[in-house]
Coordinates of C-alpha atoms in Angstrom, one line a residue:
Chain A
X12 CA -39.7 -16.7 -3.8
X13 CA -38.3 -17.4 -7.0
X14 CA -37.2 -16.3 -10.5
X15 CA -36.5 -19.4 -12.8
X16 CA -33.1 -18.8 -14.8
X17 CA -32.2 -19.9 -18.1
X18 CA -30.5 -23.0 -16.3
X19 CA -33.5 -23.5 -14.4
X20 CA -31.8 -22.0 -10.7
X21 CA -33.5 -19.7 -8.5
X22 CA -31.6 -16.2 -8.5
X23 CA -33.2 -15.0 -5.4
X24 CA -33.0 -16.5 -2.0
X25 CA -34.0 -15.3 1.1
X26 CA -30.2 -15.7 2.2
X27 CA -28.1 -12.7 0.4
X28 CA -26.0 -15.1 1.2
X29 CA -27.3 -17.7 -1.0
X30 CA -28.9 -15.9 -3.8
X31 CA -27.4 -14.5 -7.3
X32 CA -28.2 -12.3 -10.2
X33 CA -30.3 -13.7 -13.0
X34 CA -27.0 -14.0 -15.6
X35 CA -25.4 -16.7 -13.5
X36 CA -25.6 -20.2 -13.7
X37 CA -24.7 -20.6 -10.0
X38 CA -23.5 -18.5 -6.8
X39 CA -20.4 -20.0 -6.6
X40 CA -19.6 -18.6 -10.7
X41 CA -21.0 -14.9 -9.5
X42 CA -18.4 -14.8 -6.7
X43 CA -15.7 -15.8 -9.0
X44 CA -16.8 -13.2 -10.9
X45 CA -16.8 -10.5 -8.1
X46 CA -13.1 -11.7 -7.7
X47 CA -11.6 -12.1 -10.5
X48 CA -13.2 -8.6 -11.3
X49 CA -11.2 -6.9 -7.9
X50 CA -8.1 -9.0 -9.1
X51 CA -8.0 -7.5 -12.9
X52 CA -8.4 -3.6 -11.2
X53 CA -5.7 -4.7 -8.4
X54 CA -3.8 -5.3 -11.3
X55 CA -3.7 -1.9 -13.3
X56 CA -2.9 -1.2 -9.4
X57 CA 0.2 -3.2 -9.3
X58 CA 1.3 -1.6 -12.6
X59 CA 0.5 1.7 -11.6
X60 CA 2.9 1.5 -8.7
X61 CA 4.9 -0.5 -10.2
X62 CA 6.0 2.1 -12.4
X63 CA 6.9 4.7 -9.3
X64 CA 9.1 1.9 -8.2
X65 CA 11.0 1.7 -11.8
X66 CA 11.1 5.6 -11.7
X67 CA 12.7 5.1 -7.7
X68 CA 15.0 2.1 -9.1
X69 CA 16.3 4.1 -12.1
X70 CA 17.3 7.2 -10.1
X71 CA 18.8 4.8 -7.0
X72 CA 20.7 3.3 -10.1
X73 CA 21.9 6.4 -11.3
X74 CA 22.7 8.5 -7.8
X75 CA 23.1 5.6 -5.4
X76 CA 25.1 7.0 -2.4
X77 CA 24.0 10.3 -2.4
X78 CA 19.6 9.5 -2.7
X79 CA 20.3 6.9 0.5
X80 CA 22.1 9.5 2.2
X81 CA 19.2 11.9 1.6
X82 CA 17.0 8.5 2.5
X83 CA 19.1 8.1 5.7
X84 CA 19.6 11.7 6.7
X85 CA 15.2 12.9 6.6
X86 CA 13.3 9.5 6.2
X87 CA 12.4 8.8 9.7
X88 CA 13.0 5.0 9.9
X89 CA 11.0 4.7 13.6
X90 CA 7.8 6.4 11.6
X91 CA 8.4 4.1 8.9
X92 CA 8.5 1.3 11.4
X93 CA 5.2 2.2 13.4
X94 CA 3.3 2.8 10.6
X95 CA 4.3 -0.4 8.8
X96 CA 3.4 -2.1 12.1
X97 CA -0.2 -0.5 12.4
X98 CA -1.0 -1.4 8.4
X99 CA -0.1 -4.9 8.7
X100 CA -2.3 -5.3 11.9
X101 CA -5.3 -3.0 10.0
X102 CA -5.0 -6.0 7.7
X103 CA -5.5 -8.9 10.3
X104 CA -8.6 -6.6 11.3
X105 CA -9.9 -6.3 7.8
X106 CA -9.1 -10.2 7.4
X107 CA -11.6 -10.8 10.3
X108 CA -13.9 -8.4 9.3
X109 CA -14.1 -10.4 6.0
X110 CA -14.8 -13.6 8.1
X111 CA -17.3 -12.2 10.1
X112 CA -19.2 -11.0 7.4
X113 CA -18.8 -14.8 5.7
X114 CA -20.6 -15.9 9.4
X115 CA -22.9 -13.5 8.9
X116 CA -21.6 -12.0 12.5
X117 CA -23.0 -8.7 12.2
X118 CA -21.7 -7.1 15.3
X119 CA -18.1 -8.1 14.5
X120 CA -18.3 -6.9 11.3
X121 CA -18.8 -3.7 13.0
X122 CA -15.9 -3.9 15.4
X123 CA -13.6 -5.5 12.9
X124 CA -14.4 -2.2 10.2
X125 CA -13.9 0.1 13.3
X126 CA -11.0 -0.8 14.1
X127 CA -9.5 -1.1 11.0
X128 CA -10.5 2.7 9.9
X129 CA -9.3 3.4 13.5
X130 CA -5.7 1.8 12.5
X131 CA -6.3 4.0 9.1
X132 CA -6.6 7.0 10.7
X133 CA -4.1 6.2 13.0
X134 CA -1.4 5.4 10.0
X135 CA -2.2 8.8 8.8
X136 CA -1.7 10.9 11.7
X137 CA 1.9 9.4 11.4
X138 CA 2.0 10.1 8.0
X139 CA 1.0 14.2 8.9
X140 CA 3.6 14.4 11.6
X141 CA 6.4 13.0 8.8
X142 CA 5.0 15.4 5.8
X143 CA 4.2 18.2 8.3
X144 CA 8.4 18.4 9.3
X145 CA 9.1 17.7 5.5
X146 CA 7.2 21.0 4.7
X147 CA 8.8 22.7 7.4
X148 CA 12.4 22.4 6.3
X149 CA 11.3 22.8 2.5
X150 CA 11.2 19.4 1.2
X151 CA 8.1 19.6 -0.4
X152 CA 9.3 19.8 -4.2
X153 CA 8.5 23.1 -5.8
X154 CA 9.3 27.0 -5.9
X155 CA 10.0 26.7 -2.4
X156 CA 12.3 23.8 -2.6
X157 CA 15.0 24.3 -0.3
X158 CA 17.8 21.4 0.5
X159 CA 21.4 22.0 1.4
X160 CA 23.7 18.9 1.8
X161 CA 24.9 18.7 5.3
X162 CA 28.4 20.7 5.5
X163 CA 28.1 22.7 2.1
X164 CA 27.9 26.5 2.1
X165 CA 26.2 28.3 -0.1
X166 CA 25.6 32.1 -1.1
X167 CA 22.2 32.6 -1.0
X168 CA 20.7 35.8 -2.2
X169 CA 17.9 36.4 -0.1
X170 CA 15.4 39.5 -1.2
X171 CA 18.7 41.0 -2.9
X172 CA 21.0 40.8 -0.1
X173 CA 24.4 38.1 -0.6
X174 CA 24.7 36.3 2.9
X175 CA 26.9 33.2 2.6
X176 CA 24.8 30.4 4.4
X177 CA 26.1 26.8 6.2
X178 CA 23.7 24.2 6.7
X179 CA 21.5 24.8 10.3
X180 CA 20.9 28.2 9.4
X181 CA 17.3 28.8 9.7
X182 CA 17.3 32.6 7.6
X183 CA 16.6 31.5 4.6
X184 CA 14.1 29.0 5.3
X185 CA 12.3 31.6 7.0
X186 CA 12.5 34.5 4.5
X187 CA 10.9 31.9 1.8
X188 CA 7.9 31.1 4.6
X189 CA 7.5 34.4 3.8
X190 CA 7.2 34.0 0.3
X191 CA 9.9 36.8 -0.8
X192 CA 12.0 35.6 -3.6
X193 CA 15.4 34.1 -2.7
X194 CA 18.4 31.9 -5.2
X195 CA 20.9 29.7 -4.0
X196 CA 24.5 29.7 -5.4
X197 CA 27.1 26.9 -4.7
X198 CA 30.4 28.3 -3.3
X199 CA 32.1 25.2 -3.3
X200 CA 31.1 21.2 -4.0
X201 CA 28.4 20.3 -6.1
X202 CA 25.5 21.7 -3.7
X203 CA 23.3 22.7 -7.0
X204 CA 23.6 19.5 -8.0
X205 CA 23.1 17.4 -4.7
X206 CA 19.7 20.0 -4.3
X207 CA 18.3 18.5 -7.6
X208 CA 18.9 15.2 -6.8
X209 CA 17.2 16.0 -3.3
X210 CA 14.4 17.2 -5.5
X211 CA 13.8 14.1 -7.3
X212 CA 14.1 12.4 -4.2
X213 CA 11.6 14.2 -2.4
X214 CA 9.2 14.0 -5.6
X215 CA 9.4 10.2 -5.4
X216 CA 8.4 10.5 -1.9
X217 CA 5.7 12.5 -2.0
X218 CA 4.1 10.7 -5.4
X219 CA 4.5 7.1 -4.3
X220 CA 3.6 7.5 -0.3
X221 CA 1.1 10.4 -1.1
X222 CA -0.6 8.0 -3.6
X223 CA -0.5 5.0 -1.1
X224 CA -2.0 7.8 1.7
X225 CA -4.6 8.5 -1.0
X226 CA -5.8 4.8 -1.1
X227 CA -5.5 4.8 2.0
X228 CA -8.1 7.0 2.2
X229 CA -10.4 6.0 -0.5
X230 CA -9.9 2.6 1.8
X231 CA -11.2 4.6 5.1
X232 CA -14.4 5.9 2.6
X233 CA -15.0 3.1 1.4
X234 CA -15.2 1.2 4.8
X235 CA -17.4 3.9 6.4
X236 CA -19.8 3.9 3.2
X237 CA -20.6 0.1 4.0
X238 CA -21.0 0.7 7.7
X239 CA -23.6 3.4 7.0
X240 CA -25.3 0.9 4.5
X241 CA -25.0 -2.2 7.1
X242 CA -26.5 0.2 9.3
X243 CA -29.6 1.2 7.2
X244 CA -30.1 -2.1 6.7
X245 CA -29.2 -1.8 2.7
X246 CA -30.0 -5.3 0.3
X247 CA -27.0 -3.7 -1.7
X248 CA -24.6 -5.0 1.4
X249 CA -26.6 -7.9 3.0
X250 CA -24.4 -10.2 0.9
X251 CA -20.8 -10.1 2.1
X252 CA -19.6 -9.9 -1.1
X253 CA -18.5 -5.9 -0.8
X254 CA -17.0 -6.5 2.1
X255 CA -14.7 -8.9 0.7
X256 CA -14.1 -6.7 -2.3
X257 CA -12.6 -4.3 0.3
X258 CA -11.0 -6.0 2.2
X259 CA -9.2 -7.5 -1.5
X260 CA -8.5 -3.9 -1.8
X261 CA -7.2 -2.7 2.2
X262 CA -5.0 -5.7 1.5
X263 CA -3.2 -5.0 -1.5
X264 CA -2.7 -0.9 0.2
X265 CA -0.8 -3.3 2.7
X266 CA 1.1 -4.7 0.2
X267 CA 2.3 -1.3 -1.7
X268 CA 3.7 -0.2 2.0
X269 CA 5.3 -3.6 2.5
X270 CA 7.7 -2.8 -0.7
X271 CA 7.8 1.3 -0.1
X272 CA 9.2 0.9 3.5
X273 CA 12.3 -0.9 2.8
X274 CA 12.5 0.5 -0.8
X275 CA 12.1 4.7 1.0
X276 CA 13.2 4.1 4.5
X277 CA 15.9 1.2 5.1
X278 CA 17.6 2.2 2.4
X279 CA 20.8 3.1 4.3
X280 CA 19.4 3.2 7.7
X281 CA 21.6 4.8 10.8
X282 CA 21.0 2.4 13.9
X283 CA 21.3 5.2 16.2
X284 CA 18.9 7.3 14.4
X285 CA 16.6 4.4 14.6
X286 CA 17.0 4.5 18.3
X287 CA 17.3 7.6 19.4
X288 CA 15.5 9.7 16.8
Chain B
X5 CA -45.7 -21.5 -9.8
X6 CA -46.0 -23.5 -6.8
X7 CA -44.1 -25.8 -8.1
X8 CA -40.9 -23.7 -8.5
X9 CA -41.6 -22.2 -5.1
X10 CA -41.2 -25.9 -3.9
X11 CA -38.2 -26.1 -5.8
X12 CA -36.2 -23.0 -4.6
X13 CA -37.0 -24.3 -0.9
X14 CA -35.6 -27.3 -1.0
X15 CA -32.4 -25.5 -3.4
X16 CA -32.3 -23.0 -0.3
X17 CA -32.5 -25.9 2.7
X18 CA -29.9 -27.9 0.7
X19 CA -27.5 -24.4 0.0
X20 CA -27.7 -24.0 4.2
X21 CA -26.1 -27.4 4.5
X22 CA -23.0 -26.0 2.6
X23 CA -22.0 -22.6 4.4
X24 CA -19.2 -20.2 3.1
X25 CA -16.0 -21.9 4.0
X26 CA -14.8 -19.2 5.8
X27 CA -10.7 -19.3 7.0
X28 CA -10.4 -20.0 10.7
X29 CA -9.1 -17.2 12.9
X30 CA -6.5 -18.8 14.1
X31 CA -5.2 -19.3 10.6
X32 CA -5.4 -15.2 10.3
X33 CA -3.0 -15.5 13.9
X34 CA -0.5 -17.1 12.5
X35 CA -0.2 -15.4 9.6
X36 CA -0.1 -12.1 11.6
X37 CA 2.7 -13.5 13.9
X38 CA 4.9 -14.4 10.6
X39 CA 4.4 -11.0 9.7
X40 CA 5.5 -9.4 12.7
X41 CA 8.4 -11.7 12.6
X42 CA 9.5 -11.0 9.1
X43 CA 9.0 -7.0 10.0
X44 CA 11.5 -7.6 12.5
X45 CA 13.7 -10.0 10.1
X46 CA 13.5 -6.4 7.8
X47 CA 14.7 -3.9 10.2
X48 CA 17.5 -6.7 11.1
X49 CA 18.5 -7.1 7.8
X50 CA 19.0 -3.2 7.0
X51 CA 21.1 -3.2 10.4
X52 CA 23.4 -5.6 8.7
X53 CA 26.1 -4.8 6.7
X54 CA 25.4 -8.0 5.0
X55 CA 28.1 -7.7 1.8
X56 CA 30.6 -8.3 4.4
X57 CA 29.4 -11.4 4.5
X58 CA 28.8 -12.5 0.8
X59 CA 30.5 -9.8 -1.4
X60 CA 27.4 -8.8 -3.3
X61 CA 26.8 -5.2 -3.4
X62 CA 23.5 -4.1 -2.6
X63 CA 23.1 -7.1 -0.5
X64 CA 21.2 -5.6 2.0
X65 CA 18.1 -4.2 -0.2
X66 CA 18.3 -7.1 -2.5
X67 CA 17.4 -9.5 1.1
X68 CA 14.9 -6.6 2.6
X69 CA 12.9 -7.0 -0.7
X70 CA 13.0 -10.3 -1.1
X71 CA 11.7 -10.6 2.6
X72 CA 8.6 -7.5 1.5
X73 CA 7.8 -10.5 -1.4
X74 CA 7.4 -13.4 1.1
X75 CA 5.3 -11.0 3.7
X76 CA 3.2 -10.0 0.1
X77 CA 2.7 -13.6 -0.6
X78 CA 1.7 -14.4 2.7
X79 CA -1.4 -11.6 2.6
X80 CA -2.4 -12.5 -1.2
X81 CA -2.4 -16.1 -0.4
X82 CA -4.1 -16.4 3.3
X83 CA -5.7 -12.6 3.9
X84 CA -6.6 -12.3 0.2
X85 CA -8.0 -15.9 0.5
X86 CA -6.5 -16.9 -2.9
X87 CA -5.4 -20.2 -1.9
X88 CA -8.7 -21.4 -1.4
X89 CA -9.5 -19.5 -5.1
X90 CA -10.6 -21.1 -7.9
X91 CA -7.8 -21.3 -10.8
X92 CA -9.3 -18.2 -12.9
X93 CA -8.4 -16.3 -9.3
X94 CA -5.5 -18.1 -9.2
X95 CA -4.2 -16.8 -12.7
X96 CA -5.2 -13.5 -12.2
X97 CA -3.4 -13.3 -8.6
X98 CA -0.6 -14.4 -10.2
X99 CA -0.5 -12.3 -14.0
X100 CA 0.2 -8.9 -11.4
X101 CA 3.1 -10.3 -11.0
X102 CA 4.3 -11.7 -14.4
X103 CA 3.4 -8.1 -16.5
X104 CA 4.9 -6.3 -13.3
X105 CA 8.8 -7.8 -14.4
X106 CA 7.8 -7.9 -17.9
X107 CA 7.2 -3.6 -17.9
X108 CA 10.0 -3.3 -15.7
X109 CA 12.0 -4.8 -17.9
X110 CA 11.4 -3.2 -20.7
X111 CA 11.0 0.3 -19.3
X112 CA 14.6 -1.1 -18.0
X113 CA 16.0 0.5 -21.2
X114 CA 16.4 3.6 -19.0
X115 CA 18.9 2.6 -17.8
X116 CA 21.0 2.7 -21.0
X117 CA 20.2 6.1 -22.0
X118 CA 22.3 8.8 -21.2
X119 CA 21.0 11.4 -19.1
X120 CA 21.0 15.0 -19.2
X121 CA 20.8 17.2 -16.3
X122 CA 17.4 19.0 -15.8
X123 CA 16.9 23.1 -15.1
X124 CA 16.0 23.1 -11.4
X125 CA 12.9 25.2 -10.6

């Protein structure tokens, strides 16, 4: 079964593997095409974070003790660690799901994509524990932002009452769990000052790994889309071209947490913390 | 008709002859085991107070990223299959990184502006 091309090539085959759409000369030029066409959106990618990393580089630039010592006192640098481990080995699986597909190895295809989204899944549990504690001790920026540089007191004013507050004390966290309205005052040091600076910190954060977690998901969506079309038996994925897109795409995720976990978390890391904590 | 149909068989038997080059696993393996070891040559390097060793300051993250490029070359050029790509795939692998240096060095003008502090929430 055949459709005759303007160069005279069949554009159907009955291998997906084989066959091509009617405005190509050859298979081997729609692939490129397929790639090439992943490559140019990976780029606007690489540009889009690569921005969040000039933002991080300008403010490191400008406060460079005091953001790694907000870097080395909340970033957990075992986390960071773990989850850097299970991404790069999500990546081997996605690599070999991509080969299996080019073998046309249906069941490991299966395995391969499991495993992978198991891996994503995985990365993001981590990633819940980490922002779970952040939004316990108010380190989510916003109204509720609450940081205190370790030693400094403050006078905080919490629902009208002056209490003068060190670091540890949990009061004031709490009453602003509670919503009521509290201010905090420096007494001595530059604790105002040290809280914005935690502020951008924490923004950072929060925009470049929460934006990496979001791909992260779109990955995981993406994956389980395929599986569900592999598994109705789809034309749209008997070629193993959209697996490959995919993976193109899981890897370059990889890639952004490569650069964020030395760039967020071994900034000024504490080896004891990295043992012990 | 017929004739085309005998045309697209033999295209089809002769296409089976040349299968999709696919990377060998083991080539995956070792690329895995380099990244492992360069993860570790990371957290090693952070551990390190390596301006005591060459007085460059900023030594440490300057050697932790340029270990993050080699692991990211390793995956765009073996995992992302791009050095079996075709030059076009080649040129657009590589572009990411030429515009990526060429906006952060312009945007770089921020770092010669002065800065004024912003109202807190």
């Amino acid at each position: 079964m055949s459709v005759e091309t303007l160069h005279g090539e069949p554009v159907q085959s009955d291998d997906p593997h084989q066959a091509f759409a009617v405005h190509y000369k050859e298979r081997k030029q729609q692939d490129e095409s397929y790639i090439v066409g992943m490559w140019t959106f990976l780029v606007t990618e690489i540009m889009f974070f690569g921005a969040l990393f000039l933002a991080y580089i300008v403010f490191r630039n400008i406060w460079p003790g005091e953001l790694s010592e907000i870097s080395r006192e909340h970033l957990n640098v075992k986390l960071g660690f773990i989850n850097t481990l299970i991404l790069l080995t999500s990546s081997l699986t996605m690599a070999m799901a991509v080969q299996s597909a080019q073998r046309k190895i249906e069941g490991r295809v299966y395995f391969f994509m499991f495993a992978t989204i198991a891996l994503a899944l995985c990365f993001m549990g981590v990633k819940f524990v980490e922002y779970s504690k952040k939004y316990n001790e108010n380190h989510v920026p916003g109204p509720l932002f609450h940081y205190v540089a370790e030693g400094a007191e403050t006078k905080a004013t919490v629902a009208g009452v002056e209490v003068v507050k060190t670091e540890g004390s949990t009061e004031v966290a709490h009453e602003a769990e509670h919503g009521r309205k509290f201010s905090l005052e420096p007494v001595k040091g530059s604790a105002t000052s040290s809280a914005q600076h935690a502020e951008i910190f924490f923004s950072l954060y929060f925009i470049m790994t929460g934006l990496h977690g979001i791909h992260v998901i779109l990955g995981v969506l993406v994956m389980l889309i395929i599986i569900v079309m592999m598994w109705f038996k789809s034309p749209l994925v008997a070629d193993f071209m959209p697996i490959e897109m995919t993976g193109l795409y899981w890897h370059f995720v990889d890639i952004v947490w490569i650069f964020l976990y030395p760039a967020l978390y071994l900034a000024h890391p504490d080896l004891q913390k990295f043992l012990h904590g | 008709m017929a004739k085309h149909s005998e045309h697209s068989e033999a295209v089809v038997s002769h296409e089976e002859h040349h299968e999709h080059h696919y990377t060998p696993t083991s080539h995956f393996l070792v690329v895995f085991g380099f990244l492992m070891i360069m993860l570790f040559a990371t957290v090693g390097a952070a551990f390190v107070d390596l301006s005591k060793v060459v007085p460059i300051p900023g030594l440490n993250i300057i050697v932790m990223l340029l270990i993050a490029t080699v692991k990211a070359s390793a995956v765009v050029l073996v995992f992302m299959e791009v050095r079996k790509g075709t030059r076009l795939v080649w040129m657009w692998a590589a572009v990411g990184f030429v515009w990526l240096p060429t906006m952060l060095g312009i945007l770089g003008d921020y770092f010669t502006r002065n800065w004024t502090t912003a109202r807190p929430w």
